[in-house]
Amino acid sequence: MADPLILALDQGTTSTRAILFDAKGAPLADAGRPLQQFYPEDGWVEHDAEQIFETCVEVLREAVEKAGRSMSEVTAIGVTNQRETVVIWDKATGKPIHKAIVWQDRRTAPTCERLRAAGLEPKVTSITGLLLDPYFSGTKIAWLLGEVPGARARAQAGELLVGTMDTWVIWKLTGGAVHATDATNASRTLLFDLRAQAWSTEMLDMLDVPAALLPKVLDCADDYGTTLPDLLGAAVPIRGVAGDQQAALMGQGCIRAGEMKATYGTGCFMLVNTGEHLAPSRSRLLTTVAARLNSRATYALEGSIFIAGAALQWVNEGLGVAGGGSGAEALAQTAKPDHGVVLVPAFTGLGAPWWDAGARGAIFGLTRDSGLAEIAEAAFDACALQTRDLIEAMRADAPGAFGAQVELRIDGGMARSKWFSQRLADLTGVAVGRVSFQEMTALGAALFAGIGAGIYADAEEATAARAKTERFEPGLDGHGREQAYARWLDAVARVRTG
């Protein structure tokens, strides 16, 4: 019998990709398509859900063809997706009633503010683990029901369905046979009770969302039906689903309490697995489902940094340093030791754990001999020091999750740099594991599908297939590290508005 093949579909914000993996987690071929974004008003961001589905079919077919294999050889499909982006469609025709509202969209800020002013945020956080923010799907659904003529009445009559991108794509791939999501995506909607692991009637009532709209919530490794044969050329089982950051957590092998990962792109998403312990955050981090397997949920704390790689783009574009990230890195490596320059890249405010939208960027500690090299190094250090902020917040919220051998597993564009990986270890005091293969999100979806298809017995066996890592131990002495962090905290205090 031929070795099993797993096809991962990674439906992202700016592109849709597919990667074909073998059972050892090795990529065989990939395909991608860019996505168009629509900006009908200031702060509004939309996608064409039908275009998304078309790109999904195209990349799934192309990845298999590029590998010189046939779709009938694929054992299972795993789906991962941009979280929180949501669409409502007609159950009979399959046509969306409006463009999909993207996670970045801010149109429901007044709704969130109204609920916050009514004193409801503590209750929302207690039930869902989330904050009242337009980021999440629930207020987007409420907006669609309120603004699209006749939508609420049709929803109450059972004529409409709602879903995040995983749900939409699966419904279409199965010809409408399966209307389902997984627990990780459900936990990002503002409608899901983390403890009960079910839709919350209290949250549905608060946002006036009819329960009939909602998909069934399944495990991350589960039976999501089979694709229509004429779509892909064969009927392929869909056996795994997870939101993008939780899929990356799985791809990084972070399946035990205390294991954590950070993905460094434009910004940074960091998650620490807290095991079966649901850790409420006192630091305004998000509590979310890490995974659900065999009906047992594990949880994670999540923090987001708004500006990571974007700080390097600013060095390139704002300061005229050529050569992209590698050019900024080469310059940073020429900085004088212990120069004391601190950059707070609050270009769009500060994310977790500060949550200060009014804060703005600043540079501190300039002296007569400071130059571009010192500012460039400060831009890299800002990414590491913001990561330390998240680590400290997570350590406070879930002290039991941090053992002596804790390692931060990293991926994303900045993780390609050995120099930054070492700098991150030095300034956080935490060992850093840098993966050789960067597509952790797609790999995680494949691993979940492999469990669902019986290729792997459990998560331990699945994550044995993860990419090898290079480990970086902290090299900076404790005094130097704490001095750098004290300078950082002082600088942050100076730019905060609250």
Short mmCIF file of C-alpha atoms in Angstrom, two decimals:
data_model
loop_
_atom_site.label_atom_id
_atom_site.label_comp_id
_atom_site.label_asym_id
_atom_site.label_seq_id
_atom_site.Cartn_x
_atom_site.Cartn_y
_atom_site.Cartn_z
CA MET A 1 0.00 0.00 0.00
CA ALA A 2 1.30 3.48 -0.91
CA ASP A 3 2.24 5.89 1.87
CA PRO A 4 -0.67 8.11 2.94
CA LEU A 5 -0.85 11.63 1.52
CA ILE A 6 -2.47 14.54 3.36
CA LEU A 7 -3.62 17.69 1.58
CA ALA A 8 -3.65 20.86 3.68
CA LEU A 9 -5.79 23.84 2.67
CA ASP A 10 -4.60 27.11 4.23
CA GLN A 11 -7.25 29.75 3.58
CA GLY A 12 -5.58 32.99 4.66
CA THR A 13 -6.34 36.70 4.63
CA THR A 14 -4.36 37.70 1.56
CA SER A 15 -4.01 34.34 -0.18
CA THR A 16 -5.26 30.78 -0.33
CA ARG A 17 -2.65 28.01 -0.36
CA ALA A 18 -2.57 24.23 -0.50
CA ILE A 19 0.35 21.97 0.44
CA LEU A 20 0.54 18.22 -0.14
CA PHE A 21 2.37 16.37 2.68
CA ASP A 22 3.50 12.82 3.14
CA ALA A 23 2.86 11.01 6.44
CA LYS A 24 6.24 12.14 7.81
CA GLY A 25 5.24 15.79 7.47
CA ALA A 26 7.45 16.43 4.42
CA PRO A 27 5.97 18.86 1.85
CA LEU A 28 5.71 17.43 -1.66
CA ALA A 29 4.18 20.35 -3.58
CA ASP A 30 2.26 23.56 -2.99
CA ALA A 31 0.06 26.03 -4.85
CA GLY A 32 -1.28 29.48 -4.03
CA ARG A 33 -3.60 32.23 -5.23
CA PRO A 34 -3.80 35.86 -4.05
CA LEU A 35 -7.11 37.19 -2.71
CA GLN A 36 -8.72 40.52 -3.43
CA GLN A 37 -9.74 42.62 -0.45
CA PHE A 38 -12.49 45.23 -0.60
CA TYR A 39 -12.60 48.45 1.42
CA PRO A 40 -16.09 49.94 0.95
CA GLU A 41 -15.68 52.44 3.81
CA ASP A 42 -12.95 53.58 6.17
CA GLY A 43 -12.15 50.72 8.55
CA TRP A 44 -14.26 48.21 6.63
CA VAL A 45 -12.60 45.13 5.09
CA GLU A 46 -14.45 42.52 3.03
CA HIS A 47 -13.79 39.38 0.99
CA ASP A 48 -15.74 37.73 -1.81
CA ALA A 49 -16.62 34.35 -0.27
CA GLU A 50 -17.35 32.80 -3.66
CA GLN A 51 -13.91 33.87 -4.94
CA ILE A 52 -12.39 32.29 -1.84
CA PHE A 53 -14.08 28.98 -2.59
CA GLU A 54 -12.97 29.08 -6.23
CA THR A 55 -9.35 29.63 -5.17
CA CYS A 56 -9.62 26.73 -2.72
CA VAL A 57 -10.65 24.32 -5.48
CA GLU A 58 -7.91 25.63 -7.77
CA VAL A 59 -5.05 25.29 -5.28
CA LEU A 60 -6.16 21.89 -4.00
CA ARG A 61 -6.14 20.55 -7.56
CA GLU A 62 -2.89 22.26 -8.50
CA ALA A 63 -0.87 21.08 -5.49
CA VAL A 64 -1.70 17.45 -6.22
CA GLU A 65 -1.00 17.86 -9.94
CA LYS A 66 2.37 19.56 -9.26
CA ALA A 67 3.38 16.60 -7.12
CA GLY A 68 2.62 14.27 -10.02
CA ARG A 69 -0.02 12.47 -7.97
CA SER A 70 -3.75 11.94 -8.39
CA MET A 71 -6.49 13.13 -6.06
CA SER A 72 -7.57 9.50 -5.51
CA GLU A 73 -4.24 8.95 -3.71
CA VAL A 74 -5.02 11.60 -1.08
CA THR A 75 -6.06 10.04 2.22
CA ALA A 76 -7.51 13.18 3.80
CA ILE A 77 -7.82 16.95 3.63
CA GLY A 78 -7.09 19.27 6.57
CA VAL A 79 -8.44 22.82 6.59
CA THR A 80 -7.02 25.85 8.37
CA ASN A 81 -8.26 29.39 7.95
CA GLN A 82 -8.11 33.08 8.77
CA ARG A 83 -10.03 33.23 12.02
CA GLU A 84 -13.05 35.46 12.77
CA THR A 85 -13.84 36.30 9.10
CA VAL A 86 -17.51 35.45 8.62
CA VAL A 87 -20.14 35.01 5.90
CA ILE A 88 -23.91 34.36 5.86
CA TRP A 89 -25.44 32.49 2.94
CA ASP A 90 -28.74 31.17 1.64
CA LYS A 91 -29.19 27.50 2.58
CA ALA A 92 -31.13 26.71 -0.61
CA THR A 93 -29.06 28.52 -3.23
CA GLY A 94 -25.65 28.62 -1.54
CA LYS A 95 -25.35 32.32 -2.39
CA PRO A 96 -23.91 34.71 0.23
CA ILE A 97 -26.29 37.49 1.27
CA HIS A 98 -23.36 39.94 1.58
CA LYS A 99 -19.60 39.91 1.16
CA ALA A 100 -17.67 38.21 3.97
CA ILE A 101 -16.62 40.57 6.76
CA VAL A 102 -12.90 40.15 7.48
CA TRP A 103 -11.38 39.86 10.96
CA GLN A 104 -9.60 43.22 10.44
CA ASP A 105 -12.93 45.03 9.93
CA ARG A 106 -13.80 47.68 12.55
CA ARG A 107 -17.40 48.54 11.60
CA THR A 108 -18.86 47.02 14.78
CA ALA A 109 -16.80 49.19 17.15
CA PRO A 110 -19.94 51.16 18.21
CA THR A 111 -21.72 47.89 19.10
CA CYS A 112 -18.76 46.79 21.20
CA GLU A 113 -18.58 50.18 22.91
CA ARG A 114 -22.33 50.11 23.67
CA LEU A 115 -22.05 46.66 25.29
CA ARG A 116 -18.94 47.73 27.21
CA ALA A 117 -20.70 50.87 28.46
CA ALA A 118 -23.54 48.63 29.67
CA GLY A 119 -21.00 46.80 31.84
CA LEU A 120 -21.20 43.54 29.91
CA GLU A 121 -17.53 42.93 29.10
CA PRO A 122 -16.73 40.96 32.31
CA LYS A 123 -19.62 38.59 31.53
CA VAL A 124 -18.50 38.24 27.90
CA THR A 125 -14.93 37.44 28.98
CA SER A 126 -16.13 34.97 31.63
CA ILE A 127 -18.15 33.02 29.05
CA THR A 128 -16.00 33.30 25.93
CA GLY A 129 -12.47 34.14 27.13
CA LEU A 130 -12.50 37.10 24.71
CA LEU A 131 -12.77 40.88 24.93
CA LEU A 132 -15.46 43.06 23.41
CA ASP A 133 -13.73 43.94 20.17
CA PRO A 134 -14.84 44.17 16.49
CA TYR A 135 -12.10 41.60 15.76
CA PHE A 136 -14.39 38.72 16.72
CA SER A 137 -17.17 37.22 14.61
CA GLY A 138 -20.25 37.67 16.82
CA THR A 139 -20.80 41.39 16.32
CA LYS A 140 -20.15 40.98 12.58
CA ILE A 141 -22.96 38.41 12.39
CA ALA A 142 -25.24 40.76 14.32
CA TRP A 143 -24.38 43.58 11.90
CA LEU A 144 -25.21 41.45 8.84
CA LEU A 145 -28.54 40.37 10.34
CA GLY A 146 -29.42 43.96 11.17
CA GLU A 147 -28.23 45.66 7.98
CA VAL A 148 -29.08 43.24 5.15
CA PRO A 149 -32.82 43.67 4.41
CA GLY A 150 -34.88 40.72 5.65
CA ALA A 151 -31.86 38.82 6.95
CA ARG A 152 -32.97 38.43 10.56
CA ALA A 153 -36.44 37.16 9.63
CA ARG A 154 -34.92 34.71 7.15
CA ALA A 155 -32.42 33.54 9.76
CA GLN A 156 -35.19 32.94 12.29
CA ALA A 157 -37.07 30.97 9.62
CA GLY A 158 -34.05 28.70 9.15
CA GLU A 159 -33.33 29.85 5.59
CA LEU A 160 -29.79 31.13 6.22
CA LEU A 161 -26.52 29.65 7.48
CA VAL A 162 -23.47 31.33 8.95
CA GLY A 163 -19.86 30.31 9.14
CA THR A 164 -16.23 31.30 9.38
CA MET A 165 -14.17 30.44 6.30
CA ASP A 166 -13.61 26.80 7.33
CA THR A 167 -17.37 26.26 7.62
CA TRP A 168 -18.12 27.99 4.30
CA VAL A 169 -15.48 26.06 2.36
CA ILE A 170 -16.46 22.70 3.87
CA TRP A 171 -20.15 23.32 3.16
CA LYS A 172 -19.29 24.07 -0.47
CA LEU A 173 -16.80 21.20 -0.87
CA THR A 174 -19.35 18.71 0.46
CA GLY A 175 -22.19 20.09 -1.67
CA GLY A 176 -24.05 21.40 1.37
CA ALA A 177 -23.94 18.06 3.20
CA VAL A 178 -21.88 19.34 6.16
CA HIS A 179 -22.41 22.58 8.09
CA ALA A 180 -19.75 22.39 10.77
CA THR A 181 -16.82 24.17 12.40
CA ASP A 182 -14.23 23.08 14.91
CA ALA A 183 -13.85 24.14 18.54
CA THR A 184 -10.86 26.45 17.88
CA ASN A 185 -12.74 28.52 15.31
CA ALA A 186 -15.91 28.46 17.43
CA SER A 187 -13.92 29.84 20.36
CA ARG A 188 -13.14 33.00 18.33
CA THR A 189 -16.74 33.93 17.52
CA LEU A 190 -17.80 35.62 20.80
CA LEU A 191 -20.68 33.10 20.83
CA PHE A 192 -19.01 30.01 22.32
CA ASP A 193 -18.98 28.95 25.98
CA LEU A 194 -15.43 27.78 26.68
CA ARG A 195 -16.35 25.71 29.73
CA ALA A 196 -19.47 24.08 28.28
CA GLN A 197 -17.78 23.65 24.86
CA ALA A 198 -21.06 24.63 23.22
CA TRP A 199 -22.78 27.69 21.77
CA SER A 200 -23.78 30.08 24.55
CA THR A 201 -27.48 30.94 24.70
CA GLU A 202 -26.54 33.95 26.83
CA MET A 203 -24.23 35.33 24.14
CA LEU A 204 -26.71 34.53 21.35
CA ASP A 205 -29.35 36.49 23.25
CA MET A 206 -26.97 39.39 23.95
CA LEU A 207 -26.13 39.76 20.25
CA ASP A 208 -29.58 38.71 18.96
CA VAL A 209 -28.23 35.86 16.82
CA PRO A 210 -30.64 32.96 16.10
CA ALA A 211 -29.16 29.56 17.00
CA ALA A 212 -30.53 28.06 13.76
CA LEU A 213 -27.83 29.91 11.82
CA LEU A 214 -24.92 28.25 13.54
CA PRO A 215 -22.83 25.25 12.48
CA LYS A 216 -22.28 22.09 14.51
CA VAL A 217 -19.05 22.23 16.55
CA LEU A 218 -16.75 19.24 16.03
CA ASP A 219 -13.28 18.23 17.21
CA CYS A 220 -10.15 19.37 15.36
CA ALA A 221 -9.72 15.79 14.13
CA ASP A 222 -13.18 14.63 13.10
CA ASP A 223 -15.44 13.62 10.22
CA TYR A 224 -16.23 16.72 8.15
CA GLY A 225 -17.70 14.78 5.26
CA THR A 226 -16.34 14.05 1.81
CA THR A 227 -15.73 16.34 -1.14
CA LEU A 228 -17.97 16.10 -4.18
CA PRO A 229 -16.12 13.93 -6.74
CA ASP A 230 -16.63 16.39 -9.60
CA LEU A 231 -15.02 19.30 -7.69
CA LEU A 232 -11.57 17.81 -7.15
CA GLY A 233 -11.65 14.73 -9.40
CA ALA A 234 -12.21 12.31 -6.50
CA ALA A 235 -14.21 12.07 -3.28
CA VAL A 236 -11.70 12.97 -0.56
CA PRO A 237 -12.51 12.82 3.18
CA ILE A 238 -12.08 16.06 5.16
CA ARG A 239 -10.76 14.98 8.55
CA GLY A 240 -9.13 17.97 10.24
CA VAL A 241 -9.93 21.65 10.93
CA ALA A 242 -8.32 24.38 13.06
CA GLY A 243 -8.00 28.16 13.03
CA ASP A 244 -4.66 29.37 11.71
CA GLN A 245 -2.90 30.17 15.00
CA GLN A 246 -4.07 26.96 16.65
CA ALA A 247 -2.98 25.00 13.57
CA ALA A 248 0.46 26.61 13.87
CA LEU A 249 0.52 25.65 17.57
CA MET A 250 -0.07 22.03 16.50
CA GLY A 251 2.48 22.28 13.67
CA GLN A 252 5.02 23.47 16.23
CA GLY A 253 4.27 20.43 18.39
CA CYS A 254 2.96 22.55 21.29
CA ILE A 255 0.54 19.93 22.60
CA ARG A 256 1.50 19.97 26.30
CA ALA A 257 0.98 22.61 28.98
CA GLY A 258 3.76 25.19 28.92
CA GLU A 259 4.70 24.68 25.28
CA MET A 260 4.43 27.92 23.34
CA LYS A 261 4.93 29.37 19.90
CA ALA A 262 5.22 32.81 18.34
CA THR A 263 4.68 33.60 14.68
CA TYR A 264 6.54 36.72 13.51
CA GLY A 265 4.99 38.34 10.47
CA THR A 266 3.82 41.94 10.14
CA GLY A 267 2.77 41.55 13.76
CA CYS A 268 3.19 38.60 16.10
CA PHE A 269 0.75 36.04 17.50
CA MET A 270 1.95 34.17 20.56
CA LEU A 271 0.14 31.27 22.23
CA VAL A 272 1.01 29.17 25.28
CA ASN A 273 -0.74 25.86 25.82
CA THR A 274 -2.26 25.70 29.32
CA GLY A 275 -3.46 22.10 28.99
CA GLU A 276 -6.91 21.25 30.29
CA HIS A 277 -6.68 24.20 32.68
CA LEU A 278 -8.79 27.11 31.45
CA ALA A 279 -6.73 30.07 32.61
CA PRO A 280 -8.74 33.30 32.94
CA SER A 281 -6.48 36.23 32.10
CA ARG A 282 -5.91 39.10 34.50
CA SER A 283 -3.57 40.65 31.92
CA ARG A 284 -6.13 41.15 29.13
CA LEU A 285 -4.79 38.26 27.12
CA LEU A 286 -7.30 36.04 25.32
CA THR A 287 -8.27 32.62 26.60
CA THR A 288 -8.98 30.32 23.69
CA VAL A 289 -9.27 26.66 22.70
CA ALA A 290 -5.85 25.27 21.71
CA ALA A 291 -7.31 22.03 20.37
CA ARG A 292 -10.13 19.58 20.95
CA LEU A 293 -9.45 15.88 20.38
CA ASN A 294 -11.64 12.96 21.45
CA SER A 295 -14.10 15.54 22.89
CA ARG A 296 -11.45 16.82 25.33
CA ALA A 297 -10.48 20.47 25.02
CA THR A 298 -7.10 21.92 25.81
CA TYR A 299 -6.73 25.67 26.18
CA ALA A 300 -4.26 28.42 25.40
CA LEU A 301 -3.55 32.00 26.36
CA GLU A 302 -3.01 34.22 23.33
CA GLY A 303 -1.40 37.61 22.98
CA SER A 304 -0.86 39.70 19.88
CA ILE A 305 1.82 42.25 19.04
CA PHE A 306 0.66 44.77 16.42
CA ILE A 307 4.11 45.65 15.04
CA ALA A 308 6.87 43.06 14.59
CA GLY A 309 8.22 42.71 11.05
CA ALA A 310 6.49 46.01 10.25
CA ALA A 311 9.12 47.73 12.43
CA LEU A 312 11.78 46.50 10.01
CA GLN A 313 9.72 47.76 7.07
CA TRP A 314 9.71 51.16 8.77
CA VAL A 315 13.52 51.02 9.03
CA ASN A 316 13.63 50.27 5.29
CA GLU A 317 11.01 52.74 4.08
CA GLY A 318 11.02 55.42 6.77
CA LEU A 319 14.76 55.61 7.35
CA GLY A 320 15.90 54.70 3.83
CA VAL A 321 17.77 51.51 4.75
CA ALA A 322 17.92 49.33 1.63
CA GLY A 323 17.80 45.55 1.41
CA GLY A 324 14.62 44.61 3.25
CA GLY A 325 14.85 42.69 6.51
CA SER A 326 18.32 41.36 5.74
CA GLY A 327 19.56 44.90 5.04
CA ALA A 328 18.16 46.11 8.37
CA GLU A 329 19.74 43.12 10.11
CA ALA A 330 23.19 43.70 8.57
CA LEU A 331 23.04 47.34 9.74
CA ALA A 332 21.82 46.35 13.23
CA GLN A 333 24.78 44.04 13.68
CA THR A 334 27.12 47.06 13.43
CA ALA A 335 25.47 48.89 16.35
CA LYS A 336 27.65 49.94 19.29
CA PRO A 337 27.27 47.63 22.30
CA ASP A 338 25.10 48.85 25.18
CA HIS A 339 23.99 51.92 23.24
CA GLY A 340 20.77 52.27 25.23
CA VAL A 341 18.54 53.28 22.31
CA VAL A 342 14.94 52.05 22.69
CA LEU A 343 12.31 52.09 19.92
CA VAL A 344 8.67 51.65 20.93
CA PRO A 345 6.96 50.80 17.60
CA ALA A 346 3.46 51.86 18.67
CA PHE A 347 2.67 53.05 15.15
CA THR A 348 -0.95 51.83 15.47
CA GLY A 349 -1.12 51.69 19.25
CA LEU A 350 0.06 48.95 21.61
CA GLY A 351 -1.38 45.43 21.62
CA ALA A 352 -1.35 42.91 24.46
CA PRO A 353 -0.93 43.25 27.34
CA TRP A 354 -1.18 47.06 27.17
CA TRP A 355 -4.15 47.49 24.81
CA ASP A 356 -3.57 51.19 24.29
CA ALA A 357 -4.94 52.27 20.91
CA GLY A 358 -3.89 55.89 21.50
CA ALA A 359 -0.20 55.17 22.14
CA ARG A 360 2.21 56.23 19.40
CA GLY A 361 5.75 55.27 18.48
CA ALA A 362 8.84 56.95 19.93
CA ILE A 363 12.62 56.59 20.17
CA PHE A 364 14.39 57.10 23.50
CA GLY A 365 18.00 57.13 24.63
CA LEU A 366 19.54 58.94 21.65
CA THR A 367 22.98 60.42 22.22
CA ARG A 368 25.38 62.32 19.95
CA ASP A 369 26.93 59.10 18.67
CA SER A 370 23.61 57.28 18.04
CA GLY A 371 22.92 56.50 14.41
CA LEU A 372 20.89 54.33 12.05
CA ALA A 373 22.62 51.14 13.23
CA GLU A 374 21.49 51.66 16.82
CA ILE A 375 17.93 52.45 15.73
CA ALA A 376 17.89 49.36 13.48
CA GLU A 377 19.01 47.14 16.36
CA ALA A 378 16.38 48.78 18.58
CA ALA A 379 13.72 47.79 16.01
CA PHE A 380 14.71 44.12 16.30
CA ASP A 381 14.97 44.41 20.07
CA ALA A 382 11.46 45.89 20.22
CA CYS A 383 10.09 42.61 18.80
CA ALA A 384 11.97 40.63 21.45
CA LEU A 385 10.99 42.97 24.30
CA GLN A 386 7.31 42.96 23.29
CA THR A 387 7.55 39.16 23.33
CA ARG A 388 8.92 39.38 26.88
CA ASP A 389 5.86 41.49 27.79
CA LEU A 390 3.63 38.64 26.62
CA ILE A 391 5.71 36.00 28.39
CA GLU A 392 5.49 37.93 31.66
CA ALA A 393 1.71 38.33 31.26
CA MET A 394 1.30 34.63 30.46
CA ARG A 395 3.52 33.62 33.38
CA ALA A 396 1.32 35.71 35.70
CA ASP A 397 -1.91 34.22 34.33
CA ALA A 398 -0.78 30.58 34.18
CA PRO A 399 2.28 30.07 36.38
CA GLY A 400 1.78 26.30 36.32
CA ALA A 401 2.31 26.24 32.55
CA PHE A 402 5.91 27.47 32.77
CA GLY A 403 8.40 24.78 33.65
CA ALA A 404 12.19 25.04 33.86
CA GLN A 405 12.70 23.70 30.34
CA VAL A 406 10.29 26.09 28.62
CA GLU A 407 11.11 26.86 24.98
CA LEU A 408 9.61 29.46 22.66
CA ARG A 409 9.12 27.88 19.22
CA ILE A 410 9.13 30.46 16.47
CA ASP A 411 8.16 30.70 12.82
CA GLY A 412 7.34 33.41 10.30
CA GLY A 413 9.55 35.75 8.31
CA MET A 414 11.74 37.02 11.16
CA ALA A 415 12.39 33.44 12.33
CA ARG A 416 14.51 32.91 9.24
CA SER A 417 17.20 35.01 10.92
CA LYS A 418 19.62 33.16 13.21
CA TRP A 419 20.80 36.50 14.60
CA PHE A 420 17.28 37.58 15.61
CA SER A 421 16.57 34.12 17.05
CA GLN A 422 19.59 34.49 19.34
CA ARG A 423 18.66 38.08 20.23
CA LEU A 424 15.15 36.89 21.14
CA ALA A 425 16.58 34.26 23.49
CA ASP A 426 18.98 36.79 25.04
CA LEU A 427 16.34 39.45 25.76
CA THR A 428 13.52 37.13 26.94
CA GLY A 429 15.69 34.73 28.95
CA VAL A 430 13.82 31.85 27.29
CA ALA A 431 15.36 29.25 24.97
CA VAL A 432 14.20 29.67 21.36
CA GLY A 433 13.49 26.83 18.92
CA ARG A 434 13.62 27.88 15.27
CA VAL A 435 11.97 25.55 12.75
CA SER A 436 13.62 24.63 9.47
CA PHE A 437 10.24 24.52 7.64
CA GLN A 438 8.16 27.67 8.05
CA GLU A 439 4.67 26.57 6.92
CA MET A 440 3.54 25.59 10.40
CA THR A 441 -0.12 26.51 9.82
CA ALA A 442 -0.54 24.14 6.88
CA LEU A 443 1.45 21.41 8.64
CA GLY A 444 -0.80 21.67 11.71
CA ALA A 445 -3.92 21.27 9.56
CA ALA A 446 -2.35 18.21 7.93
CA LEU A 447 -1.48 16.68 11.31
CA PHE A 448 -5.04 17.14 12.60
CA ALA A 449 -6.37 15.52 9.40
CA GLY A 450 -3.88 12.69 9.84
CA ILE A 451 -5.26 11.99 13.32
CA GLY A 452 -8.81 12.19 11.98
CA ALA A 453 -7.99 9.75 9.19
CA GLY A 454 -6.24 7.28 11.49
CA ILE A 455 -2.78 7.86 10.00
CA TYR A 456 -1.60 8.87 13.47
CA ALA A 457 -2.91 7.32 16.67
CA ASP A 458 -2.82 10.58 18.63
CA ALA A 459 -1.27 14.05 18.86
CA GLU A 460 2.01 12.69 20.20
CA GLU A 461 2.48 10.45 17.18
CA ALA A 462 1.35 13.21 14.81
CA THR A 463 3.76 15.81 16.13
CA ALA A 464 6.67 13.42 15.80
CA ALA A 465 6.35 14.42 12.12
CA ARG A 466 7.03 18.11 12.85
CA ALA A 467 9.98 19.92 11.35
CA LYS A 468 13.33 19.85 13.13
CA THR A 469 14.31 22.89 15.19
CA GLU A 470 17.55 24.70 15.92
CA ARG A 471 17.78 25.72 19.57
CA PHE A 472 19.16 29.03 20.82
CA GLU A 473 20.00 29.35 24.53
CA PRO A 474 19.99 32.76 26.26
CA GLY A 475 23.54 34.13 26.16
CA LEU A 476 23.11 37.55 27.76
CA ASP A 477 23.77 37.73 31.52
CA GLY A 478 20.79 38.31 33.76
CA HIS A 479 21.84 41.82 34.75
CA GLY A 480 22.14 42.96 31.12
CA ARG A 481 18.77 41.42 30.26
CA GLU A 482 16.94 43.03 33.17
CA GLN A 483 18.58 46.39 32.45
CA ALA A 484 17.35 46.25 28.84
CA TYR A 485 13.83 45.28 29.98
CA ALA A 486 13.73 48.08 32.56
CA ARG A 487 14.64 50.59 29.83
CA TRP A 488 11.87 49.12 27.67
CA LEU A 489 9.21 49.36 30.41
CA ASP A 490 10.21 52.96 31.11
CA ALA A 491 9.86 53.81 27.41
CA VAL A 492 6.46 52.10 27.15
CA ALA A 493 5.22 54.05 30.18
CA ARG A 494 6.20 57.28 28.42
CA VAL A 495 4.12 56.57 25.29
CA ARG A 496 1.01 55.18 26.98
CA THR A 497 -2.08 57.34 27.12
CA GLY A 498 -3.65 55.72 30.17
#
